[in-house]
Amino acid sequence: MARKQSSHLFEEVHQANARKAQPLAARMRPRTVDEFVGQEHFFGPGKLLRRMLQADRLSSLIFYGPPGTGKTALAHVIAQHTQCHFRPLNAVSSGTKEVRELLQEARRELEDTARRTILFVDELHRFNRAQQDVLLPDVEEGRVTLIGATTQNPFFAINSPLLSRSQIFTFEPLTREHIKTLVQRALADRERGLGNIPVNLHADALEFLAEISDGDARRALTALEIGVLSAQQKPVEFTLEVAQDSIQRKMLDYDPTGDAHYDLASAFIKSMRGSDPDAAIYWLARMLEAGEDPRFIARRIVICASEDVGNADPQALVVAAAALQASEFVGLPECQLALAQAVTYIATAPKSNASTMAISQARDDVRSGRTLAVPEHLRDASYRGAKKLGHGTGYQYSHDFEGGWVEQQYIPEARRYYEPAERGYEAEIKKRLDALRARQSDSQARPPASDKATE
């Protein structure tokens, strides 16, 4: 009996020492559903995951979102609530052998005690396809409940069979109010937090932590712990200066081949298209700060100048092309000035996608319709023998006629692709084009292509 008590005390001391060694963010992980902060869109009262948990009808789950938003914390909360056997695994440091061993343990646990196992795999996207496939049989048969956490888009990083057997929940960055709640909770908690240390947290310091942490609770709590524990005097005056000295400049979440890259580029283009120069400049700054290649940005600006501004302001393409050339010639940091100039010009320019729609419709016709032959009078007649073939015969040189225009067939079947918008300079183009089209002779029959031309 005494030996058992001694062993139990030793275990408690061991656990207490282990807790002391943990960083504040790990110690302050929520233990209950009510302690969890954030993700109300799927874990708030009455929301899907909360209802699944209350009904004890959990399927395998994929938690997808940026770091520090509660993926690991929520997995622990779920394990505590369901009283399942909880086995964590990090895909970075584990291989197929460890996965197979854990799955075997889970089977024995289920057979011996009827207790299911929650297998929490952090960084699930780090497992290759074969390693992910190892999980499938046990997930499919319900022998384990998989909770996979990933910062990468699961539709690209995780096998389709595993996705089809899992519910996907997208975690959003925590709000400023969420961060403030967690910081204040850590300062008040005597058991796990910093409640045994007198701290005067200045309001501007709290606002700074809530802002600079960028929705990442781990960053805010780590800065709080550093600032408090490094203080020389008690009570601790946690000022704005202390907060600024306790946190590193934030590293932007940006993978040049991942979601952030494409999402930011999409927001950037759509902001220019939507005529919001402030939003467009912000997304430009985000990409530049994250280390995006300015030439990639400049190419997007050139595309937008043609696709979305077009002939409503033909000067937009000139400005965009100049920004691209400046990016090649000058480079960072100075080329940001040319990029900003082009972005604000294009965002505030009148918009028309008429030329974009014209080429799109024409290419659709080329791909799906009958190939139209070039009329004889438009064919190349610059080589010896061309006239014997009838090439160029009957062609009328526009500049020989008044106004530089003559009624002439340029395509064997009537087509209408370009419809100018009544915006910006394109409104002038529309007037001119409408007048030219009105001069077309409706009575003149379109001559059919020769038999030779259609063979």
CSV table of C-alpha atoms in Angstrom, one decimal:
chain,number,residue,atom,x,y,z
A,1,MET,CA,0.0,0.0,0.0
A,2,ALA,CA,2.8,2.4,1.0
A,3,ARG,CA,4.6,1.5,-2.2
A,4,LYS,CA,1.5,2.4,-4.3
A,5,GLN,CA,1.1,5.7,-2.5
A,6,SER,CA,4.8,6.5,-3.0
A,7,SER,CA,4.4,5.7,-6.7
A,8,HIS,CA,1.3,7.9,-7.0
A,9,LEU,CA,3.1,10.8,-5.3
A,10,PHE,CA,6.0,10.4,-7.6
A,11,GLU,CA,3.8,10.5,-10.6
A,12,GLU,CA,2.1,13.7,-9.4
A,13,VAL,CA,5.5,15.4,-8.8
A,14,HIS,CA,6.6,14.2,-12.2
A,15,GLN,CA,3.5,15.7,-13.9
A,16,ALA,CA,3.8,18.9,-11.9
A,17,ASN,CA,7.4,19.4,-13.0
A,18,ALA,CA,6.5,18.6,-16.6
A,19,ARG,CA,3.7,21.3,-16.5
A,20,LYS,CA,6.2,23.8,-15.1
A,21,ALA,CA,8.5,23.2,-18.1
A,22,GLN,CA,5.7,23.8,-20.5
A,23,PRO,CA,5.3,27.3,-22.1
A,24,LEU,CA,2.4,29.4,-21.0
A,25,ALA,CA,0.5,28.7,-24.2
A,26,ALA,CA,0.6,25.0,-23.6
A,27,ARG,CA,-0.3,25.3,-19.9
A,28,MET,CA,-3.3,27.4,-20.7
A,29,ARG,CA,-4.9,25.1,-23.2
A,30,PRO,CA,-8.6,24.8,-22.4
A,31,ARG,CA,-9.8,21.8,-20.5
A,32,THR,CA,-13.5,22.0,-21.1
A,33,VAL,CA,-15.9,23.1,-23.9
A,34,ASP,CA,-16.7,26.3,-22.0
A,35,GLU,CA,-13.1,27.3,-21.7
A,36,PHE,CA,-12.5,27.1,-25.4
A,37,VAL,CA,-12.3,30.5,-27.1
A,38,GLY,CA,-13.0,31.3,-30.8
A,39,GLN,CA,-14.3,29.4,-33.8
A,40,GLU,CA,-17.9,30.3,-33.0
A,41,HIS,CA,-18.9,29.7,-36.6
A,42,PHE,CA,-18.7,25.9,-36.1
A,43,PHE,CA,-18.2,25.4,-32.3
A,44,GLY,CA,-20.5,28.0,-30.8
A,45,PRO,CA,-23.7,26.9,-29.1
A,46,GLY,CA,-25.9,25.1,-31.5
A,47,LYS,CA,-23.3,24.9,-34.2
A,48,LEU,CA,-22.3,21.7,-36.0
A,49,LEU,CA,-19.3,20.5,-34.1
A,50,ARG,CA,-20.7,21.4,-30.8
A,51,ARG,CA,-23.9,19.4,-31.7
A,52,MET,CA,-21.8,16.4,-32.9
A,53,LEU,CA,-19.9,16.4,-29.6
A,54,GLN,CA,-23.1,16.7,-27.5
A,55,ALA,CA,-24.7,13.9,-29.4
A,56,ASP,CA,-21.5,11.7,-29.1
A,57,ARG,CA,-21.6,11.2,-32.8
A,58,LEU,CA,-18.1,12.3,-33.8
A,59,SER,CA,-16.7,11.2,-37.1
A,60,SER,CA,-13.1,11.8,-38.1
A,61,LEU,CA,-12.3,15.5,-38.3
A,62,ILE,CA,-9.9,17.6,-40.3
A,63,PHE,CA,-8.9,20.9,-38.6
A,64,TYR,CA,-7.6,23.4,-41.2
A,65,GLY,CA,-6.3,26.8,-40.4
A,66,PRO,CA,-3.4,29.1,-39.5
A,67,PRO,CA,-1.2,28.4,-36.4
A,68,GLY,CA,-2.3,29.4,-33.0
A,69,THR,CA,-6.1,29.3,-33.7
A,70,GLY,CA,-6.9,26.4,-31.4
A,71,LYS,CA,-6.6,23.3,-33.5
A,72,THR,CA,-4.6,21.3,-31.0
A,73,ALA,CA,-6.5,22.8,-28.1
A,74,LEU,CA,-9.9,21.8,-29.5
A,75,ALA,CA,-8.6,18.2,-30.1
A,76,HIS,CA,-7.7,18.0,-26.4
A,77,VAL,CA,-11.1,19.4,-25.4
A,78,ILE,CA,-12.9,16.8,-27.5
A,79,ALA,CA,-10.8,14.0,-26.0
A,80,GLN,CA,-11.6,15.2,-22.5
A,81,HIS,CA,-15.3,15.6,-23.2
A,82,THR,CA,-15.8,12.2,-24.8
A,83,GLN,CA,-13.4,10.4,-22.3
A,84,CYS,CA,-11.8,8.6,-25.2
A,85,HIS,CA,-8.3,7.4,-25.2
A,86,PHE,CA,-6.2,10.3,-26.6
A,87,ARG,CA,-3.1,9.6,-28.6
A,88,PRO,CA,-1.2,12.6,-30.1
A,89,LEU,CA,1.2,12.2,-33.0
A,90,ASN,CA,3.2,14.7,-35.0
A,91,ALA,CA,3.6,13.8,-38.6
A,92,VAL,CA,6.9,15.7,-38.9
A,93,SER,CA,8.7,13.3,-36.5
A,94,SER,CA,6.7,10.1,-37.0
A,95,GLY,CA,6.7,7.5,-39.7
A,96,THR,CA,4.6,4.6,-40.9
A,97,LYS,CA,5.9,2.3,-38.1
A,98,GLU,CA,4.7,4.6,-35.3
A,99,VAL,CA,1.3,4.9,-37.0
A,100,ARG,CA,0.9,1.2,-37.3
A,101,GLU,CA,1.8,0.7,-33.6
A,102,LEU,CA,-0.7,3.3,-32.4
A,103,LEU,CA,-3.4,1.8,-34.6
A,104,GLN,CA,-2.7,-1.6,-33.1
A,105,GLU,CA,-2.9,-0.2,-29.6
A,106,ALA,CA,-6.2,1.4,-30.5
A,107,ARG,CA,-7.6,-1.9,-31.6
A,108,ARG,CA,-6.5,-3.6,-28.4
A,109,GLU,CA,-8.0,-0.8,-26.3
A,110,LEU,CA,-11.3,-1.1,-28.1
A,111,GLU,CA,-11.4,-4.9,-27.7
A,112,ASP,CA,-10.3,-4.9,-24.0
A,113,THR,CA,-12.2,-1.9,-22.7
A,114,ALA,CA,-14.7,-0.9,-25.4
A,115,ARG,CA,-13.0,2.5,-25.2
A,116,ARG,CA,-12.3,4.2,-28.5
A,117,THR,CA,-9.2,6.1,-29.3
A,118,ILE,CA,-8.9,9.6,-30.7
A,119,LEU,CA,-5.7,9.7,-32.8
A,120,PHE,CA,-4.7,13.4,-33.1
A,121,VAL,CA,-2.2,13.9,-36.0
A,122,ASP,CA,-0.6,17.3,-36.0
A,123,GLU,CA,0.7,18.6,-39.3
A,124,LEU,CA,-1.2,15.8,-41.1
A,125,HIS,CA,-0.2,17.2,-44.5
A,126,ARG,CA,3.4,16.1,-43.7
A,127,PHE,CA,2.4,12.5,-44.2
A,128,ASN,CA,2.9,11.3,-47.7
A,129,ARG,CA,0.1,9.6,-49.6
A,130,ALA,CA,1.2,6.1,-48.6
A,131,GLN,CA,1.4,7.1,-44.9
A,132,GLN,CA,-2.1,8.6,-45.1
A,133,ASP,CA,-3.4,5.4,-46.7
A,134,VAL,CA,-2.3,3.4,-43.6
A,135,LEU,CA,-4.9,5.3,-41.6
A,136,LEU,CA,-7.8,4.5,-43.9
A,137,PRO,CA,-8.9,1.0,-42.8
A,138,ASP,CA,-9.2,1.9,-39.1
A,139,VAL,CA,-10.8,5.2,-39.8
A,140,GLU,CA,-13.3,3.6,-42.2
A,141,GLU,CA,-14.2,0.9,-39.7
A,142,GLY,CA,-14.5,3.4,-36.8
A,143,ARG,CA,-11.8,1.8,-34.7
A,144,VAL,CA,-10.2,5.2,-34.3
A,145,THR,CA,-11.5,8.7,-34.6
A,146,LEU,CA,-8.9,10.7,-36.5
A,147,ILE,CA,-8.4,14.4,-35.8
A,148,GLY,CA,-5.9,15.8,-38.3
A,149,ALA,CA,-4.6,19.3,-38.0
A,150,THR,CA,-3.1,21.1,-41.0
A,151,THR,CA,-2.2,24.6,-42.1
A,152,GLN,CA,-2.3,23.5,-45.7
A,153,ASN,CA,-5.4,23.3,-47.9
A,154,PRO,CA,-6.7,19.8,-47.2
A,155,PHE,CA,-8.1,19.4,-50.7
A,156,PHE,CA,-4.5,19.6,-52.0
A,157,ALA,CA,-2.6,18.1,-49.2
A,158,ILE,CA,-4.7,15.1,-48.0
A,159,ASN,CA,-5.8,12.0,-49.8
A,160,SER,CA,-9.3,12.1,-51.3
A,161,PRO,CA,-10.4,8.8,-49.6
A,162,LEU,CA,-9.4,10.2,-46.2
A,163,LEU,CA,-11.2,13.5,-46.9
A,164,SER,CA,-14.4,11.7,-47.9
A,165,ARG,CA,-14.5,10.0,-44.5
A,166,SER,CA,-13.9,13.2,-42.5
A,167,GLN,CA,-15.6,16.4,-41.6
A,168,ILE,CA,-13.6,19.5,-42.5
A,169,PHE,CA,-13.6,22.5,-40.2
A,170,THR,CA,-11.9,25.7,-41.2
A,171,PHE,CA,-10.3,27.6,-38.3
A,172,GLU,CA,-10.2,31.4,-38.6
A,173,PRO,CA,-7.6,33.7,-36.9
A,174,LEU,CA,-8.8,34.7,-33.4
A,175,THR,CA,-10.2,38.2,-33.1
A,176,ARG,CA,-8.6,40.9,-31.0
A,177,GLU,CA,-11.3,40.3,-28.3
A,178,HIS,CA,-10.4,36.6,-28.2
A,179,ILE,CA,-6.8,37.4,-27.7
A,180,LYS,CA,-7.6,39.9,-24.9
A,181,THR,CA,-9.7,37.3,-23.2
A,182,LEU,CA,-6.9,34.7,-23.3
A,183,VAL,CA,-4.3,37.1,-22.0
A,184,GLN,CA,-6.4,38.3,-19.1
A,185,ARG,CA,-7.3,34.7,-18.3
A,186,ALA,CA,-3.6,33.7,-18.2
A,187,LEU,CA,-2.9,36.6,-15.8
A,188,ALA,CA,-5.7,35.5,-13.5
A,189,ASP,CA,-5.0,31.8,-13.4
A,190,ARG,CA,-3.0,30.8,-10.3
A,191,GLU,CA,-2.7,27.1,-11.1
A,192,ARG,CA,-1.6,27.2,-14.8
A,193,GLY,CA,-1.0,30.8,-15.6
A,194,LEU,CA,0.7,33.8,-14.1
A,195,GLY,CA,-1.8,34.6,-11.4
A,196,ASN,CA,0.8,34.2,-8.6
A,197,ILE,CA,2.8,37.2,-10.0
A,198,PRO,CA,1.4,40.7,-9.5
A,199,VAL,CA,1.1,42.3,-13.0
A,200,ASN,CA,-0.3,45.7,-14.0
A,201,LEU,CA,-1.2,45.2,-17.6
A,202,HIS,CA,-1.4,48.6,-19.4
A,203,ALA,CA,-4.4,49.0,-21.7
A,204,ASP,CA,-2.2,50.0,-24.7
A,205,ALA,CA,0.0,47.0,-24.1
A,206,LEU,CA,-3.0,44.7,-24.2
A,207,GLU,CA,-4.2,46.4,-27.4
A,208,PHE,CA,-0.8,46.0,-29.0
A,209,LEU,CA,-0.6,42.3,-28.2
A,210,ALA,CA,-4.1,41.8,-29.5
A,211,GLU,CA,-3.1,43.5,-32.8
A,212,ILE,CA,0.4,42.3,-33.4
A,213,SER,CA,-0.3,38.6,-32.6
A,214,ASP,CA,-2.3,38.5,-35.9
A,215,GLY,CA,-5.0,36.2,-34.5
A,216,ASP,CA,-2.4,33.7,-33.1
A,217,ALA,CA,-3.0,33.1,-29.4
A,218,ARG,CA,0.4,31.3,-29.0
A,219,ARG,CA,2.3,34.4,-30.0
A,220,ALA,CA,0.4,36.7,-27.6
A,221,LEU,CA,0.8,34.3,-24.6
A,222,THR,CA,4.4,33.7,-25.3
A,223,ALA,CA,5.1,37.5,-25.4
A,224,LEU,CA,3.1,37.9,-22.2
A,225,GLU,CA,5.2,35.2,-20.4
A,226,ILE,CA,8.5,36.7,-21.6
A,227,GLY,CA,7.5,40.2,-20.5
A,228,VAL,CA,6.4,39.1,-17.1
A,229,LEU,CA,9.1,36.6,-16.2
A,230,SER,CA,11.9,38.9,-17.5
A,231,ALA,CA,10.8,41.8,-15.3
A,232,GLN,CA,13.2,42.9,-12.6
A,233,GLN,CA,10.7,44.5,-10.2
A,234,LYS,CA,7.4,43.4,-8.7
A,235,PRO,CA,4.7,44.2,-9.3
A,236,VAL,CA,5.4,44.0,-13.0
A,237,GLU,CA,4.5,47.0,-15.0
A,238,PHE,CA,3.6,45.5,-18.4
A,239,THR,CA,3.8,48.6,-20.5
A,240,LEU,CA,3.5,49.1,-24.2
A,241,GLU,CA,7.3,49.2,-24.4
A,242,VAL,CA,7.6,45.9,-22.5
A,243,ALA,CA,5.1,44.4,-24.9
A,244,GLN,CA,7.0,45.6,-28.0
A,245,ASP,CA,10.3,44.3,-26.6
A,246,SER,CA,8.7,40.9,-25.8
A,247,ILE,CA,7.5,39.9,-29.3
A,248,GLN,CA,9.3,39.4,-32.5
A,249,ARG,CA,8.2,41.1,-35.7
A,250,LYS,CA,5.5,38.9,-37.1
A,251,MET,CA,6.3,36.5,-39.8
A,252,LEU,CA,3.6,36.6,-42.5
A,253,ASP,CA,2.0,33.2,-43.3
A,254,TYR,CA,3.0,33.0,-47.0
A,255,ASP,CA,3.9,30.0,-49.0
A,256,PRO,CA,4.7,31.1,-52.6
A,257,THR,CA,3.1,27.9,-53.9
A,258,GLY,CA,0.3,27.6,-51.4
A,259,ASP,CA,-3.1,29.1,-50.5
A,260,ALA,CA,-1.8,32.4,-49.2
A,261,HIS,CA,-0.1,33.1,-52.5
A,262,TYR,CA,-3.1,32.5,-54.7
A,263,ASP,CA,-5.6,34.0,-52.2
A,264,LEU,CA,-3.7,37.3,-51.9
A,265,ALA,CA,-3.2,37.5,-55.7
A,266,SER,CA,-6.9,36.9,-56.2
A,267,ALA,CA,-7.9,39.6,-53.6
A,268,PHE,CA,-5.4,42.0,-55.2
A,269,ILE,CA,-6.8,41.6,-58.7
A,270,LYS,CA,-10.4,41.7,-57.6
A,271,SER,CA,-9.8,44.9,-55.6
A,272,MET,CA,-8.3,46.6,-58.7
A,273,ARG,CA,-11.2,45.3,-60.8
A,274,GLY,CA,-13.7,46.6,-58.2
A,275,SER,CA,-12.1,50.1,-58.3
A,276,ASP,CA,-11.0,50.1,-54.6
A,277,PRO,CA,-7.4,51.5,-54.6
A,278,ASP,CA,-7.1,51.3,-50.8
A,279,ALA,CA,-7.8,47.6,-50.7
A,280,ALA,CA,-5.6,47.0,-53.8
A,281,ILE,CA,-2.7,48.9,-52.2
A,282,TYR,CA,-3.1,46.8,-48.9
A,283,TRP,CA,-2.9,43.5,-50.8
A,284,LEU,CA,0.1,44.8,-52.7
A,285,ALA,CA,1.8,45.6,-49.4
A,286,ARG,CA,0.9,42.2,-48.0
A,287,MET,CA,2.5,40.5,-51.0
A,288,LEU,CA,5.6,42.7,-50.9
A,289,GLU,CA,6.1,42.3,-47.2
A,290,ALA,CA,5.8,38.5,-47.5
A,291,GLY,CA,8.5,38.4,-50.1
A,292,GLU,CA,6.5,37.9,-53.3
A,293,ASP,CA,8.5,38.4,-56.5
A,294,PRO,CA,7.6,42.0,-57.8
A,295,ARG,CA,7.7,40.7,-61.3
A,296,PHE,CA,4.8,38.3,-60.5
A,297,ILE,CA,2.8,41.2,-59.1
A,298,ALA,CA,3.6,43.4,-62.2
A,299,ARG,CA,2.4,40.7,-64.5
A,300,ARG,CA,-0.9,40.5,-62.6
A,301,ILE,CA,-1.2,44.3,-63.0
A,302,VAL,CA,-0.6,44.1,-66.8
A,303,ILE,CA,-3.3,41.4,-67.1
A,304,CYS,CA,-5.8,43.5,-65.1
A,305,ALA,CA,-5.1,46.5,-67.3
A,306,SER,CA,-6.2,44.6,-70.4
A,307,GLU,CA,-8.8,42.3,-68.9
A,308,ASP,CA,-10.7,44.8,-66.7
A,309,VAL,CA,-9.8,48.3,-68.0
A,310,GLY,CA,-9.3,47.6,-71.6
A,311,ASN,CA,-10.3,50.3,-74.0
A,312,ALA,CA,-12.1,52.3,-71.4
A,313,ASP,CA,-8.7,53.7,-70.7
A,314,PRO,CA,-6.0,52.4,-73.1
A,315,GLN,CA,-3.4,54.3,-71.1
A,316,ALA,CA,-3.8,51.8,-68.3
A,317,LEU,CA,-1.9,49.1,-70.3
A,318,VAL,CA,0.9,51.6,-71.0
A,319,VAL,CA,1.2,52.4,-67.3
A,320,ALA,CA,1.1,48.7,-66.3
A,321,ALA,CA,3.7,47.7,-68.9
A,322,ALA,CA,6.0,50.6,-67.6
A,323,ALA,CA,5.6,49.2,-64.1
A,324,LEU,CA,6.6,45.8,-65.3
A,325,GLN,CA,9.7,47.2,-67.0
A,326,ALA,CA,10.5,49.2,-63.9
A,327,SER,CA,10.3,46.1,-61.8
A,328,GLU,CA,12.8,44.3,-64.1
A,329,PHE,CA,15.1,47.3,-64.4
A,330,VAL,CA,15.0,48.8,-60.8
A,331,GLY,CA,14.0,46.0,-58.5
A,332,LEU,CA,13.1,46.3,-54.9
A,333,PRO,CA,12.7,48.4,-52.9
A,334,GLU,CA,12.3,51.2,-55.4
A,335,CYS,CA,10.1,49.4,-57.8
A,336,GLN,CA,7.3,49.3,-55.2
A,337,LEU,CA,6.7,53.0,-56.2
A,338,ALA,CA,6.0,52.1,-59.8
A,339,LEU,CA,3.8,49.2,-58.7
A,340,ALA,CA,1.8,51.4,-56.4
A,341,GLN,CA,1.4,54.0,-59.1
A,342,ALA,CA,0.1,51.4,-61.6
A,343,VAL,CA,-2.2,49.8,-59.0
A,344,THR,CA,-3.8,53.1,-58.1
A,345,TYR,CA,-4.2,54.1,-61.7
A,346,ILE,CA,-5.8,50.9,-62.8
A,347,ALA,CA,-8.0,50.7,-59.7
A,348,THR,CA,-9.4,54.2,-60.4
A,349,ALA,CA,-9.7,53.8,-64.2
A,350,PRO,CA,-13.0,53.3,-65.9
A,351,LYS,CA,-13.6,49.6,-66.5
A,352,SER,CA,-14.6,47.5,-69.5
A,353,ASN,CA,-14.1,43.9,-70.3
A,354,ALA,CA,-15.4,44.2,-73.8
A,355,SER,CA,-12.1,43.2,-75.5
A,356,THR,CA,-11.7,40.3,-73.0
A,357,MET,CA,-15.2,39.0,-73.9
A,358,ALA,CA,-14.5,39.5,-77.6
A,359,ILE,CA,-11.4,37.3,-77.7
A,360,SER,CA,-13.1,34.7,-75.4
A,361,GLN,CA,-16.1,34.4,-77.6
A,362,ALA,CA,-14.0,34.3,-80.8
A,363,ARG,CA,-11.8,31.6,-79.4
A,364,ASP,CA,-14.8,29.6,-78.4
A,365,ASP,CA,-16.1,29.8,-82.0
A,366,VAL,CA,-12.7,28.7,-83.4
A,367,ARG,CA,-12.6,25.7,-81.1
A,368,SER,CA,-16.2,24.6,-81.5
A,369,GLY,CA,-17.3,25.8,-84.9
A,370,ARG,CA,-16.5,25.2,-88.6
A,371,THR,CA,-13.1,26.7,-89.6
A,372,LEU,CA,-13.8,29.7,-91.8
A,373,ALA,CA,-11.7,30.1,-94.9
A,374,VAL,CA,-9.8,33.3,-95.6
A,375,PRO,CA,-11.6,35.2,-98.4
A,376,GLU,CA,-9.7,35.2,-101.7
A,377,HIS,CA,-9.3,39.0,-101.8
A,378,LEU,CA,-7.7,39.0,-98.3
A,379,ARG,CA,-5.1,36.3,-98.9
A,380,ASP,CA,-1.4,36.9,-99.2
A,381,ALA,CA,-0.5,38.1,-102.7
A,382,SER,CA,3.1,39.1,-102.1
A,383,TYR,CA,4.7,36.1,-103.7
A,384,ARG,CA,5.2,35.1,-107.4
A,385,GLY,CA,2.2,33.1,-108.7
A,386,ALA,CA,-0.3,34.4,-106.1
A,387,LYS,CA,-2.4,36.2,-108.6
A,388,LYS,CA,-2.7,33.1,-110.8
A,389,LEU,CA,-4.3,31.5,-107.7
A,390,GLY,CA,-6.6,34.5,-107.4
A,391,HIS,CA,-5.1,35.6,-104.1
A,392,GLY,CA,-5.6,39.3,-103.4
A,393,THR,CA,-7.8,39.8,-106.4
A,394,GLY,CA,-10.5,42.4,-105.7
A,395,TYR,CA,-9.0,43.7,-102.5
A,396,GLN,CA,-9.7,47.4,-101.9
A,397,TYR,CA,-7.1,49.5,-100.1
A,398,SER,CA,-9.0,51.4,-97.4
A,399,HIS,CA,-6.8,54.5,-97.6
A,400,ASP,CA,-7.8,55.0,-101.2
A,401,PHE,CA,-11.3,55.9,-100.1
A,402,GLU,CA,-12.8,58.9,-98.3
A,403,GLY,CA,-12.5,58.6,-94.6
A,404,GLY,CA,-10.1,55.7,-94.9
A,405,TRP,CA,-13.0,53.2,-95.1
A,406,VAL,CA,-14.6,51.1,-97.7
A,407,GLU,CA,-17.4,48.6,-97.5
A,408,GLN,CA,-15.7,45.2,-97.9
A,409,GLN,CA,-16.1,41.6,-96.6
A,410,TYR,CA,-13.4,40.6,-94.1
A,411,ILE,CA,-15.0,37.4,-92.8
A,412,PRO,CA,-17.1,34.9,-94.8
A,413,GLU,CA,-19.8,34.8,-92.2
A,414,ALA,CA,-21.2,37.7,-90.2
A,415,ARG,CA,-19.8,37.7,-86.7
A,416,ARG,CA,-20.2,40.2,-83.8
A,417,TYR,CA,-17.7,39.9,-81.0
A,418,TYR,CA,-16.6,43.4,-79.8
A,419,GLU,CA,-19.4,45.4,-78.1
A,420,PRO,CA,-17.7,48.5,-76.6
A,421,ALA,CA,-19.0,49.7,-73.2
A,422,GLU,CA,-20.3,53.2,-72.7
A,423,ARG,CA,-17.6,54.0,-70.2
A,424,GLY,CA,-14.4,56.1,-70.4
A,425,TYR,CA,-12.7,56.3,-73.7
A,426,GLU,CA,-14.5,53.2,-74.9
A,427,ALA,CA,-17.7,55.3,-75.2
A,428,GLU,CA,-15.9,57.2,-78.0
A,429,ILE,CA,-14.9,54.0,-79.6
A,430,LYS,CA,-18.5,52.8,-79.4
A,431,LYS,CA,-19.8,55.9,-81.2
A,432,ARG,CA,-17.2,55.4,-84.0
A,433,LEU,CA,-17.8,51.7,-84.4
A,434,ASP,CA,-21.6,52.1,-84.4
A,435,ALA,CA,-21.3,54.6,-87.2
A,436,LEU,CA,-19.0,52.3,-89.2
A,437,ARG,CA,-21.4,49.3,-88.7
A,438,ALA,CA,-24.3,51.5,-89.7
A,439,ARG,CA,-22.6,52.2,-93.0
A,440,GLN,CA,-22.3,48.5,-93.8
A,441,SER,CA,-24.7,47.7,-96.7
A,442,ASP,CA,-27.4,45.3,-95.5
A,443,SER,CA,-28.5,44.7,-99.0
A,444,GLN,CA,-25.2,43.4,-100.2
A,445,ALA,CA,-25.2,39.6,-100.1
A,446,ARG,CA,-22.3,37.9,-98.5
A,447,PRO,CA,-20.5,36.1,-101.4
A,448,PRO,CA,-20.0,32.4,-100.6
A,449,ALA,CA,-16.5,31.0,-100.3
A,450,SER,CA,-15.3,29.3,-103.5
A,451,ASP,CA,-15.4,25.6,-103.7
A,452,LYS,CA,-11.6,25.6,-103.7
A,453,ALA,CA,-11.5,27.6,-100.6
A,454,THR,CA,-13.7,25.3,-98.6
A,455,GLU,CA,-12.1,22.1,-99.6
